[in-house]
């Protein structure tokens, strides 16, 4: 199946610093990628849709100046958490749609990035 | 928007069958996915069913869809300890492929 990677897998940073998370589709191209956030024992919350060549679309309640998204190429999207604070600590997961069957796309997920802000 | 409900925990003995249930609210859900998440990992697509199907079987996995009641279930036959994980029901509504996730069911398999 399609493979999506994320880097880094785990990051610990001090409050006030910025952290960049990369999401790559390894064997397919993705004009759109999605960023999710997951709290412990909770569901995945869609944060934003990353669009290659244009601005990201953010879900209601997600601060676009806080979570900067850049879709630099057809295989790479980055999420930068700016001026991170402890409440930003979470598990961030990206996904990319890929053709599953005729007329059907599905999401393939990256392995996630655990962000801990001290 | 879509609401997805799942029971939070299910405990079974190794070798038994597991049945994970899910209810959703959007009747226009077209694709209904089941994902598996192991601790500290991303989501792995397990199986899926289209809304025009009632049942789909894929090796040890059987998906049942009751579209009238908006109820989806995942049955795992001969459950193994390696099946211990969180299972997410994720319908995609309105003909889109962007799923909505429930809180997931944590499956615990006892030896």
PDB file of C-alpha atoms in Angstrom:
ATOM      1  CA  UNK A   1       0.000   0.000   0.000  1.00  0.00           C
ATOM      2  CA  UNK A   2       0.879   3.662  -0.164  1.00  0.00           C
ATOM      3  CA  UNK A   3       3.472   4.916   2.322  1.00  0.00           C
ATOM      4  CA  UNK A   4       3.502   8.210   4.174  1.00  0.00           C
ATOM      5  CA  UNK A   5       6.413   9.144   6.402  1.00  0.00           C
ATOM      6  CA  UNK A   6       6.810  11.795   9.082  1.00  0.00           C
ATOM      7  CA  UNK A   7       9.893  13.356  10.572  1.00  0.00           C
ATOM      8  CA  UNK A   8      10.762  13.614  13.373  1.00  0.00           C
ATOM      9  CA  UNK A   9       8.937  10.850  15.188  1.00  0.00           C
ATOM     10  CA  UNK A  10       9.453  12.524  18.530  1.00  0.00           C
ATOM     11  CA  UNK A  11      10.542  15.997  19.556  1.00  0.00           C
ATOM     12  CA  UNK A  12      10.969  17.714  22.890  1.00  0.00           C
ATOM     13  CA  UNK A  13      11.400  21.473  22.909  1.00  0.00           C
ATOM     14  CA  UNK A  14      11.373  24.425  25.255  1.00  0.00           C
ATOM     15  CA  UNK A  15       8.422  26.748  25.521  1.00  0.00           C
ATOM     16  CA  UNK A  16       8.631  29.596  23.015  1.00  0.00           C
ATOM     17  CA  UNK A  17      10.560  27.743  20.336  1.00  0.00           C
ATOM     18  CA  UNK A  18       9.234  26.703  16.937  1.00  0.00           C
ATOM     19  CA  UNK A  19       9.090  23.135  15.724  1.00  0.00           C
ATOM     20  CA  UNK A  20       8.809  21.896  12.136  1.00  0.00           C
ATOM     21  CA  UNK A  21       7.246  18.542  11.284  1.00  0.00           C
ATOM     22  CA  UNK A  22       7.605  17.048   7.816  1.00  0.00           C
ATOM     23  CA  UNK A  23       5.146  14.768   6.063  1.00  0.00           C
ATOM     24  CA  UNK A  24       6.176  12.957   2.891  1.00  0.00           C
ATOM     25  CA  UNK A  25       4.344  10.689   0.508  1.00  0.00           C
ATOM     26  CA  UNK A  26       7.029   8.202  -0.469  1.00  0.00           C
ATOM     27  CA  UNK A  27       5.661   6.392  -3.496  1.00  0.00           C
ATOM     28  CA  UNK A  28       2.905   8.628  -4.765  1.00  0.00           C
ATOM     29  CA  UNK A  29       2.139  12.281  -5.311  1.00  0.00           C
ATOM     30  CA  UNK A  30      -0.356  14.181  -3.225  1.00  0.00           C
ATOM     31  CA  UNK A  31      -1.716  17.579  -4.155  1.00  0.00           C
ATOM     32  CA  UNK A  32      -3.538  17.570  -0.845  1.00  0.00           C
ATOM     33  CA  UNK A  33      -2.391  16.433   2.574  1.00  0.00           C
ATOM     34  CA  UNK A  34      -4.128  16.611   5.923  1.00  0.00           C
ATOM     35  CA  UNK A  35      -2.864  17.408   9.392  1.00  0.00           C
ATOM     36  CA  UNK A  36      -4.493  15.928  12.472  1.00  0.00           C
ATOM     37  CA  UNK A  37      -3.942  16.312  16.161  1.00  0.00           C
ATOM     38  CA  UNK A  38      -4.625  13.560  18.670  1.00  0.00           C
ATOM     39  CA  UNK A  39      -4.823  13.939  22.442  1.00  0.00           C
ATOM     40  CA  UNK A  40      -4.355  10.884  24.690  1.00  0.00           C
ATOM     41  CA  UNK A  41      -7.266   8.457  24.420  1.00  0.00           C
ATOM     42  CA  UNK A  42      -9.041  10.836  22.073  1.00  0.00           C
ATOM     43  CA  UNK A  43     -10.037  10.863  18.478  1.00  0.00           C
ATOM     44  CA  UNK A  44      -8.122  12.488  15.672  1.00  0.00           C
ATOM     45  CA  UNK A  45      -9.040  16.120  15.165  1.00  0.00           C
ATOM     46  CA  UNK A  46      -8.573  17.499  11.673  1.00  0.00           C
ATOM     47  CA  UNK A  47      -6.569  20.708  11.932  1.00  0.00           C
ATOM     48  CA  UNK A  48      -6.039  21.752   8.344  1.00  0.00           C
ATOM     49  CA  UNK A  49      -5.872  20.751   4.720  1.00  0.00           C
ATOM     50  CA  UNK A  50      -2.566  21.409   3.009  1.00  0.00           C
ATOM     51  CA  UNK A  51      -2.795  22.291  -0.682  1.00  0.00           C
ATOM     52  CA  UNK A  52       0.175  22.138  -3.034  1.00  0.00           C
ATOM     53  CA  UNK A  53       0.727  25.525  -4.612  1.00  0.00           C
ATOM     54  CA  UNK A  54      -1.849  27.392  -2.574  1.00  0.00           C
ATOM     55  CA  UNK A  55      -2.771  28.324   0.963  1.00  0.00           C
ATOM     56  CA  UNK A  56      -3.799  25.767   3.522  1.00  0.00           C
ATOM     57  CA  UNK A  57      -7.396  25.539   4.661  1.00  0.00           C
ATOM     58  CA  UNK A  58      -7.798  25.550   8.424  1.00  0.00           C
ATOM     59  CA  UNK A  59     -10.613  24.034  10.449  1.00  0.00           C
ATOM     60  CA  UNK A  60     -12.636  26.235  12.732  1.00  0.00           C
ATOM     61  CA  UNK A  61     -10.816  27.071  15.927  1.00  0.00           C
ATOM     62  CA  UNK A  62      -7.318  26.302  14.610  1.00  0.00           C
ATOM     63  CA  UNK A  63      -4.988  29.310  14.614  1.00  0.00           C
ATOM     64  CA  UNK A  64      -3.317  29.618  11.233  1.00  0.00           C
ATOM     65  CA  UNK A  65      -0.572  31.877  12.605  1.00  0.00           C
ATOM     66  CA  UNK A  66       0.199  29.318  15.264  1.00  0.00           C
ATOM     67  CA  UNK A  67       0.256  26.286  12.966  1.00  0.00           C
ATOM     68  CA  UNK A  68       1.996  27.259   9.732  1.00  0.00           C
ATOM     69  CA  UNK A  69       1.537  24.852   6.862  1.00  0.00           C
ATOM     70  CA  UNK A  70       3.571  24.783   3.677  1.00  0.00           C
ATOM     71  CA  UNK A  71       2.996  22.305   0.859  1.00  0.00           C
ATOM     72  CA  UNK A  72       6.303  22.718  -0.920  1.00  0.00           C
ATOM     73  CA  UNK A  73       5.984  19.939  -3.473  1.00  0.00           C
ATOM     74  CA  UNK A  74       3.737  17.102  -4.534  1.00  0.00           C
ATOM     75  CA  UNK A  75       5.375  14.841  -1.964  1.00  0.00           C
ATOM     76  CA  UNK A  76       6.085  17.145   0.978  1.00  0.00           C
ATOM     77  CA  UNK A  77       3.994  19.130   3.438  1.00  0.00           C
ATOM     78  CA  UNK A  78       5.356  20.768   6.571  1.00  0.00           C
ATOM     79  CA  UNK A  79       3.648  21.856   9.767  1.00  0.00           C
ATOM     80  CA  UNK A  80       5.457  24.421  11.900  1.00  0.00           C
ATOM     81  CA  UNK A  81       4.227  24.940  15.432  1.00  0.00           C
ATOM     82  CA  UNK A  82       5.327  28.499  16.194  1.00  0.00           C
ATOM     83  CA  UNK A  83       6.164  29.718  19.696  1.00  0.00           C
ATOM     84  CA  UNK A  84       5.181  26.374  21.131  1.00  0.00           C
ATOM     85  CA  UNK A  85       3.674  26.154  24.602  1.00  0.00           C
ATOM     86  CA  UNK A  86       2.963  23.149  26.837  1.00  0.00           C
ATOM     87  CA  UNK A  87      -0.667  23.040  25.699  1.00  0.00           C
ATOM     88  CA  UNK A  88       0.598  22.356  22.153  1.00  0.00           C
ATOM     89  CA  UNK A  89       2.027  19.055  23.349  1.00  0.00           C
ATOM     90  CA  UNK A  90       0.228  16.377  21.398  1.00  0.00           C
ATOM     91  CA  UNK A  91       0.527  13.668  18.775  1.00  0.00           C
ATOM     92  CA  UNK A  92       0.456  15.154  15.281  1.00  0.00           C
ATOM     93  CA  UNK A  93      -0.440  12.898  12.380  1.00  0.00           C
ATOM     94  CA  UNK A  94      -0.514  13.688   8.692  1.00  0.00           C
ATOM     95  CA  UNK A  95      -2.305  11.854   5.933  1.00  0.00           C
ATOM     96  CA  UNK A  96      -2.455  11.897   2.165  1.00  0.00           C
ATOM     97  CA  UNK A  97      -5.214  10.606  -0.098  1.00  0.00           C
ATOM     98  CA  UNK A  98      -4.392   7.920  -2.595  1.00  0.00           C
ATOM     99  CA  UNK A  99      -6.425   5.878  -5.036  1.00  0.00           C
ATOM    100  CA  UNK A 100      -7.675   2.758  -3.274  1.00  0.00           C
ATOM    101  CA  UNK A 101      -9.880   1.354  -6.014  1.00  0.00           C
ATOM    102  CA  UNK A 102     -11.730   2.649  -9.014  1.00  0.00           C
ATOM    103  CA  UNK A 103     -13.362   5.966  -8.091  1.00  0.00           C
ATOM    104  CA  UNK A 104     -12.284   5.587  -4.485  1.00  0.00           C
ATOM    105  CA  UNK A 105      -9.620   7.472  -2.623  1.00  0.00           C
ATOM    106  CA  UNK A 106      -8.692   6.864   0.969  1.00  0.00           C
ATOM    107  CA  UNK A 107      -6.364   8.408   3.499  1.00  0.00           C
ATOM    108  CA  UNK A 108      -2.971   6.895   4.168  1.00  0.00           C
ATOM    109  CA  UNK A 109      -1.542   8.051   7.462  1.00  0.00           C
ATOM    110  CA  UNK A 110       1.949   8.825   8.589  1.00  0.00           C
ATOM    111  CA  UNK A 111       3.350   7.262  11.771  1.00  0.00           C
ATOM    112  CA  UNK A 112       2.836  10.454  13.751  1.00  0.00           C
ATOM    113  CA  UNK A 113       5.057  12.912  15.613  1.00  0.00           C
ATOM    114  CA  UNK A 114       4.979  13.171  19.391  1.00  0.00           C
ATOM    115  CA  UNK A 115       5.581  16.778  20.415  1.00  0.00           C
ATOM    116  CA  UNK A 116       6.372  17.570  24.028  1.00  0.00           C
ATOM    117  CA  UNK A 117       6.798  21.209  25.007  1.00  0.00           C
ATOM    118  CA  UNK A 118       8.481  21.803  28.348  1.00  0.00           C
TER     119      UNK A 118
ATOM    120  CA  UNK B   1     -21.397  17.450  10.903  1.00  0.00           C
ATOM    121  CA  UNK B   2     -20.939  13.753  11.337  1.00  0.00           C
ATOM    122  CA  UNK B   3     -20.884  12.204  14.823  1.00  0.00           C
ATOM    123  CA  UNK B   4     -19.303   8.817  15.325  1.00  0.00           C
ATOM    124  CA  UNK B   5     -19.810   6.754  18.465  1.00  0.00           C
ATOM    125  CA  UNK B   6     -17.898   3.691  19.586  1.00  0.00           C
ATOM    126  CA  UNK B   7     -17.563   1.928  22.892  1.00  0.00           C
ATOM    127  CA  UNK B   8     -14.203   2.787  24.420  1.00  0.00           C
ATOM    128  CA  UNK B   9     -13.031  -0.665  25.493  1.00  0.00           C
ATOM    129  CA  UNK B  10     -13.411  -4.298  24.492  1.00  0.00           C
ATOM    130  CA  UNK B  11     -11.690  -7.194  26.222  1.00  0.00           C
ATOM    131  CA  UNK B  12     -11.564 -10.682  24.702  1.00  0.00           C
ATOM    132  CA  UNK B  13      -9.711 -13.931  25.186  1.00  0.00           C
ATOM    133  CA  UNK B  14      -7.174 -15.010  22.594  1.00  0.00           C
ATOM    134  CA  UNK B  15      -8.815 -17.223  19.976  1.00  0.00           C
ATOM    135  CA  UNK B  16     -12.280 -15.762  20.488  1.00  0.00           C
ATOM    136  CA  UNK B  17     -14.011 -13.437  18.042  1.00  0.00           C
ATOM    137  CA  UNK B  18     -14.089  -9.700  18.668  1.00  0.00           C
ATOM    138  CA  UNK B  19     -16.920  -7.476  17.527  1.00  0.00           C
ATOM    139  CA  UNK B  20     -16.435  -3.727  17.543  1.00  0.00           C
ATOM    140  CA  UNK B  21     -19.541  -1.639  16.954  1.00  0.00           C
ATOM    141  CA  UNK B  22     -19.932   1.871  15.621  1.00  0.00           C
ATOM    142  CA  UNK B  23     -22.838   4.208  14.991  1.00  0.00           C
ATOM    143  CA  UNK B  24     -22.735   7.321  12.850  1.00  0.00           C
ATOM    144  CA  UNK B  25     -25.185  10.066  12.059  1.00  0.00           C
ATOM    145  CA  UNK B  26     -24.669  11.158   8.459  1.00  0.00           C
ATOM    146  CA  UNK B  27     -26.765   9.026   6.136  1.00  0.00           C
ATOM    147  CA  UNK B  28     -24.823  10.318   3.127  1.00  0.00           C
ATOM    148  CA  UNK B  29     -21.681   8.504   4.270  1.00  0.00           C
ATOM    149  CA  UNK B  30     -20.375   6.840   1.170  1.00  0.00           C
ATOM    150  CA  UNK B  31     -17.196   5.110   2.283  1.00  0.00           C
ATOM    151  CA  UNK B  32     -16.826   3.618   5.733  1.00  0.00           C
ATOM    152  CA  UNK B  33     -13.334   2.770   6.893  1.00  0.00           C
ATOM    153  CA  UNK B  34     -11.831   0.870   9.787  1.00  0.00           C
ATOM    154  CA  UNK B  35      -8.386   1.942  10.932  1.00  0.00           C
ATOM    155  CA  UNK B  36      -6.073   0.309  13.481  1.00  0.00           C
ATOM    156  CA  UNK B  37      -3.694   2.291  15.684  1.00  0.00           C
ATOM    157  CA  UNK B  38      -1.008   0.599  17.715  1.00  0.00           C
ATOM    158  CA  UNK B  39       0.534   2.477  20.676  1.00  0.00           C
ATOM    159  CA  UNK B  40       2.554   5.495  19.586  1.00  0.00           C
ATOM    160  CA  UNK B  41       1.960   4.824  15.911  1.00  0.00           C
ATOM    161  CA  UNK B  42      -0.056   6.254  13.066  1.00  0.00           C
ATOM    162  CA  UNK B  43      -3.216   4.765  11.634  1.00  0.00           C
ATOM    163  CA  UNK B  44      -3.243   1.702   9.441  1.00  0.00           C
ATOM    164  CA  UNK B  45      -6.157   1.193   7.061  1.00  0.00           C
ATOM    165  CA  UNK B  46      -7.617  -2.216   7.884  1.00  0.00           C
ATOM    166  CA  UNK B  47     -10.604  -2.475   5.628  1.00  0.00           C
ATOM    167  CA  UNK B  48     -13.470  -0.478   4.197  1.00  0.00           C
ATOM    168  CA  UNK B  49     -16.967  -0.886   2.875  1.00  0.00           C
ATOM    169  CA  UNK B  50     -19.017   1.111   0.404  1.00  0.00           C
ATOM    170  CA  UNK B  51     -22.446   2.311   1.422  1.00  0.00           C
ATOM    171  CA  UNK B  52     -24.102   0.122  -1.228  1.00  0.00           C
ATOM    172  CA  UNK B  53     -22.751  -3.024   0.420  1.00  0.00           C
ATOM    173  CA  UNK B  54     -24.110  -4.935   3.420  1.00  0.00           C
ATOM    174  CA  UNK B  55     -21.109  -7.073   4.178  1.00  0.00           C
ATOM    175  CA  UNK B  56     -17.483  -7.425   3.268  1.00  0.00           C
ATOM    176  CA  UNK B  57     -15.125 -10.189   4.333  1.00  0.00           C
ATOM    177  CA  UNK B  58     -11.367  -9.952   4.155  1.00  0.00           C
ATOM    178  CA  UNK B  59      -9.535 -12.910   5.720  1.00  0.00           C
ATOM    179  CA  UNK B  60     -10.197 -12.679   9.490  1.00  0.00           C
ATOM    180  CA  UNK B  61     -12.087  -9.410   9.173  1.00  0.00           C
ATOM    181  CA  UNK B  62     -15.811  -9.100   8.494  1.00  0.00           C
ATOM    182  CA  UNK B  63     -17.508  -5.728   8.157  1.00  0.00           C
ATOM    183  CA  UNK B  64     -21.273  -5.459   8.464  1.00  0.00           C
ATOM    184  CA  UNK B  65     -23.176  -2.332   7.497  1.00  0.00           C
ATOM    185  CA  UNK B  66     -26.754  -1.570   8.448  1.00  0.00           C
ATOM    186  CA  UNK B  67     -27.341   1.591   6.501  1.00  0.00           C
ATOM    187  CA  UNK B  68     -30.885   2.049   7.781  1.00  0.00           C
ATOM    188  CA  UNK B  69     -29.713   2.111  11.400  1.00  0.00           C
ATOM    189  CA  UNK B  70     -26.373   3.764  10.508  1.00  0.00           C
ATOM    190  CA  UNK B  71     -24.554   0.980  12.283  1.00  0.00           C
ATOM    191  CA  UNK B  72     -21.206  -0.473  11.302  1.00  0.00           C
ATOM    192  CA  UNK B  73     -19.401  -3.380  12.906  1.00  0.00           C
ATOM    193  CA  UNK B  74     -16.016  -5.019  12.585  1.00  0.00           C
ATOM    194  CA  UNK B  75     -15.637  -8.661  13.502  1.00  0.00           C
ATOM    195  CA  UNK B  76     -12.172 -10.111  14.004  1.00  0.00           C
ATOM    196  CA  UNK B  77     -12.144 -13.894  13.965  1.00  0.00           C
ATOM    197  CA  UNK B  78      -9.606 -15.869  16.018  1.00  0.00           C
ATOM    198  CA  UNK B  79      -8.378 -12.748  17.789  1.00  0.00           C
ATOM    199  CA  UNK B  80      -4.648 -12.741  18.554  1.00  0.00           C
ATOM    200  CA  UNK B  81      -2.611 -10.753  21.058  1.00  0.00           C
ATOM    201  CA  UNK B  82      -1.156  -8.853  18.104  1.00  0.00           C
ATOM    202  CA  UNK B  83      -4.641  -7.523  17.407  1.00  0.00           C
ATOM    203  CA  UNK B  84      -4.506  -5.478  20.617  1.00  0.00           C
ATOM    204  CA  UNK B  85      -4.786  -1.865  19.482  1.00  0.00           C
ATOM    205  CA  UNK B  86      -7.253   0.980  19.107  1.00  0.00           C
ATOM    206  CA  UNK B  87      -9.738   0.576  16.279  1.00  0.00           C
ATOM    207  CA  UNK B  88     -11.326   3.613  14.679  1.00  0.00           C
ATOM    208  CA  UNK B  89     -14.532   3.628  12.729  1.00  0.00           C
ATOM    209  CA  UNK B  90     -14.307   6.418  10.142  1.00  0.00           C
ATOM    210  CA  UNK B  91     -17.139   7.197   7.770  1.00  0.00           C
ATOM    211  CA  UNK B  92     -16.560   9.613   4.911  1.00  0.00           C
ATOM    212  CA  UNK B  93     -19.682  11.506   4.054  1.00  0.00           C
ATOM    213  CA  UNK B  94     -20.955  13.425   1.103  1.00  0.00           C
ATOM    214  CA  UNK B  95     -18.956  11.489  -1.446  1.00  0.00           C
ATOM    215  CA  UNK B  96     -15.668  12.785  -0.055  1.00  0.00           C
ATOM    216  CA  UNK B  97     -12.780  10.677   1.134  1.00  0.00           C
ATOM    217  CA  UNK B  98     -12.115  12.755   4.251  1.00  0.00           C
ATOM    218  CA  UNK B  99     -13.145  10.550   7.183  1.00  0.00           C
ATOM    219  CA  UNK B 100     -14.594  11.599  10.505  1.00  0.00           C
ATOM    220  CA  UNK B 101     -13.199   9.689  13.439  1.00  0.00           C
ATOM    221  CA  UNK B 102     -14.813   8.415  16.587  1.00  0.00           C
ATOM    222  CA  UNK B 103     -12.819   8.143  19.804  1.00  0.00           C
ATOM    223  CA  UNK B 104     -11.798   4.619  18.962  1.00  0.00           C
ATOM    224  CA  UNK B 105     -12.276   1.277  20.694  1.00  0.00           C
ATOM    225  CA  UNK B 106      -9.363  -0.075  22.645  1.00  0.00           C
ATOM    226  CA  UNK B 107      -9.222  -3.842  22.051  1.00  0.00           C
ATOM    227  CA  UNK B 108      -7.446  -5.801  24.762  1.00  0.00           C
ATOM    228  CA  UNK B 109      -6.675  -9.444  24.039  1.00  0.00           C
ATOM    229  CA  UNK B 110      -5.932 -11.726  26.971  1.00  0.00           C
ATOM    230  CA  UNK B 111      -3.807 -14.838  26.485  1.00  0.00           C
TER     231      UNK B 111
END
